[in-house]
CSV table of C-alpha atoms in Angstrom, one decimal:
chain,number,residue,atom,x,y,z
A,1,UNK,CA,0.0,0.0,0.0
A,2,UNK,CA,2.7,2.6,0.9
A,3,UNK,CA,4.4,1.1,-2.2
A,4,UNK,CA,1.7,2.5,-4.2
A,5,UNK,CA,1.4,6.0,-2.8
A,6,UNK,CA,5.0,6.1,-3.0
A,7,UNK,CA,4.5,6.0,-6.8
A,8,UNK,CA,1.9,9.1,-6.8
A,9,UNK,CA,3.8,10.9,-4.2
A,10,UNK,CA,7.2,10.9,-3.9
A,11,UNK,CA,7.1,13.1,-0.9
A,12,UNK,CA,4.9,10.0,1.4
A,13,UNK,CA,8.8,9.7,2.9
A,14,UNK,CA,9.5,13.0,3.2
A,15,UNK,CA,9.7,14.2,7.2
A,16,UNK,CA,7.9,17.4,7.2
A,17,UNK,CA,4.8,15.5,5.1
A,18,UNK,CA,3.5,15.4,1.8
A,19,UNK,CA,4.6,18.4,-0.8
A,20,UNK,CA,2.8,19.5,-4.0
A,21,UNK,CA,3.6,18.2,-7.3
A,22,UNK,CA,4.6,21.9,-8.0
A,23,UNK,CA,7.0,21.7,-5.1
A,24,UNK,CA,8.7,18.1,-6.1
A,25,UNK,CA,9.0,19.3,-10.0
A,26,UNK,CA,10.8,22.8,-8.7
A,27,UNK,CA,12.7,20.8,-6.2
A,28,UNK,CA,13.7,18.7,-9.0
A,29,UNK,CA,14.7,20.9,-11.7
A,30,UNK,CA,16.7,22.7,-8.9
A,31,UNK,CA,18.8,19.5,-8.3
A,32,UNK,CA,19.1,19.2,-12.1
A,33,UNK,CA,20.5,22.5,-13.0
A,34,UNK,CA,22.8,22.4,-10.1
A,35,UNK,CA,26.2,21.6,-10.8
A,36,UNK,CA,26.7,19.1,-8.1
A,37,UNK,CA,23.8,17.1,-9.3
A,38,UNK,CA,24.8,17.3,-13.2
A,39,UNK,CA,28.0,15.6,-12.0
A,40,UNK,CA,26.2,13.3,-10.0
A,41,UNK,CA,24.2,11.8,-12.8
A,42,UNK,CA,27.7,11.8,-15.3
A,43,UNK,CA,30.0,10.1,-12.7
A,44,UNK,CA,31.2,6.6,-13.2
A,45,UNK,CA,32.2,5.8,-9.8
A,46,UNK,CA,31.8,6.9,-6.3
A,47,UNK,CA,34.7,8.7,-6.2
A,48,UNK,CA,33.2,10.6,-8.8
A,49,UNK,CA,30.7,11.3,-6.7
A,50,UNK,CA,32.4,11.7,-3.6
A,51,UNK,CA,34.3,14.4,-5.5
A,52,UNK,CA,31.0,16.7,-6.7
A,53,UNK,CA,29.8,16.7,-3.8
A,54,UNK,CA,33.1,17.7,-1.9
A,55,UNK,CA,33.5,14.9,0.5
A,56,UNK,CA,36.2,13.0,-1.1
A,57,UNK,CA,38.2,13.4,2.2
A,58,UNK,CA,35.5,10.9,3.7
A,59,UNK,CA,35.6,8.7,0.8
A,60,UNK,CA,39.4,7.9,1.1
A,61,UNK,CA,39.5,7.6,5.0
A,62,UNK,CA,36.7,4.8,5.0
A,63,UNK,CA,38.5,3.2,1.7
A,64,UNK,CA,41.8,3.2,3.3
A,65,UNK,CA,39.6,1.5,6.3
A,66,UNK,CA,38.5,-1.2,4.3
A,67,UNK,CA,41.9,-1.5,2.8
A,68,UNK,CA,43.6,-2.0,6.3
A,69,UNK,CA,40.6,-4.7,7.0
A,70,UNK,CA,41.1,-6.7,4.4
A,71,UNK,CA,45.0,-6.9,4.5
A,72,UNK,CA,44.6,-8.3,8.5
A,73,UNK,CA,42.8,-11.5,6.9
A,74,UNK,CA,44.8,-14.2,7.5
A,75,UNK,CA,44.4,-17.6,5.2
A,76,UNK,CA,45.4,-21.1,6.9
A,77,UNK,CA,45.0,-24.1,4.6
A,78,UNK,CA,44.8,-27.5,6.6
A,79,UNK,CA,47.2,-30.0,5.6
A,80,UNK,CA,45.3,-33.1,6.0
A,81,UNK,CA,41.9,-31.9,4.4
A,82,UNK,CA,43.4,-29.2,2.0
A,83,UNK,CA,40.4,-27.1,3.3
A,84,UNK,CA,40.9,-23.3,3.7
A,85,UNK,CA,40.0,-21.4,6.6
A,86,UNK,CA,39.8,-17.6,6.5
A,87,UNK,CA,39.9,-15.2,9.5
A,88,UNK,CA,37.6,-12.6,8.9
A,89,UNK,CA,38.3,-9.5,11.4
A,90,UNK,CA,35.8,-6.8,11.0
A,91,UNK,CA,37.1,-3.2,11.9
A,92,UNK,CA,35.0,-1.4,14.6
């Protein structure tokens, strides 16, 4: 049901309660002649992204996160079995 007022209104999700149509197509066209959203829609990554929107900084502390996380992972293969037992140690 809230599926299907989703699809006639947008704005069912939208904290401060429903908005015109008026208001979502001037909200839109807004986000569509902004810069940040024109880059948005051509990037082909999340950096991309990241970068239009100015929080690359963010990006790369939480990639360099993962990459510490998965260089701690620690591979044992048993001898006997030849099975392969991975640690997996998720950050904080």
């Amino acid at each position: 049901m809230i599926a299907r007022k989703a699809l006639s209104n947008p704005s069912i999700f939208c904290s401060k309660g429903f908005i015109s149509w008026e208001q979502e197509i001037c909200g839109f066209l807004k986000m569509e002649t902004d810069e940040r959203g024109r880059e948005t829609v051509l990037a082909g990554s999340i950096s991309d992204i990241c970068k239009a929107w100015s929080i690359s900084d963010i990006y790369n502390c939480y990639k360099n996160i993962r990459k510490r996380a998965t260089q701690k992972r620690k591979f044992e293969v048993d001898d006997e079995t030849g099975i392969s037992f991975i640690d997996l140690t998720f950050p904080p």
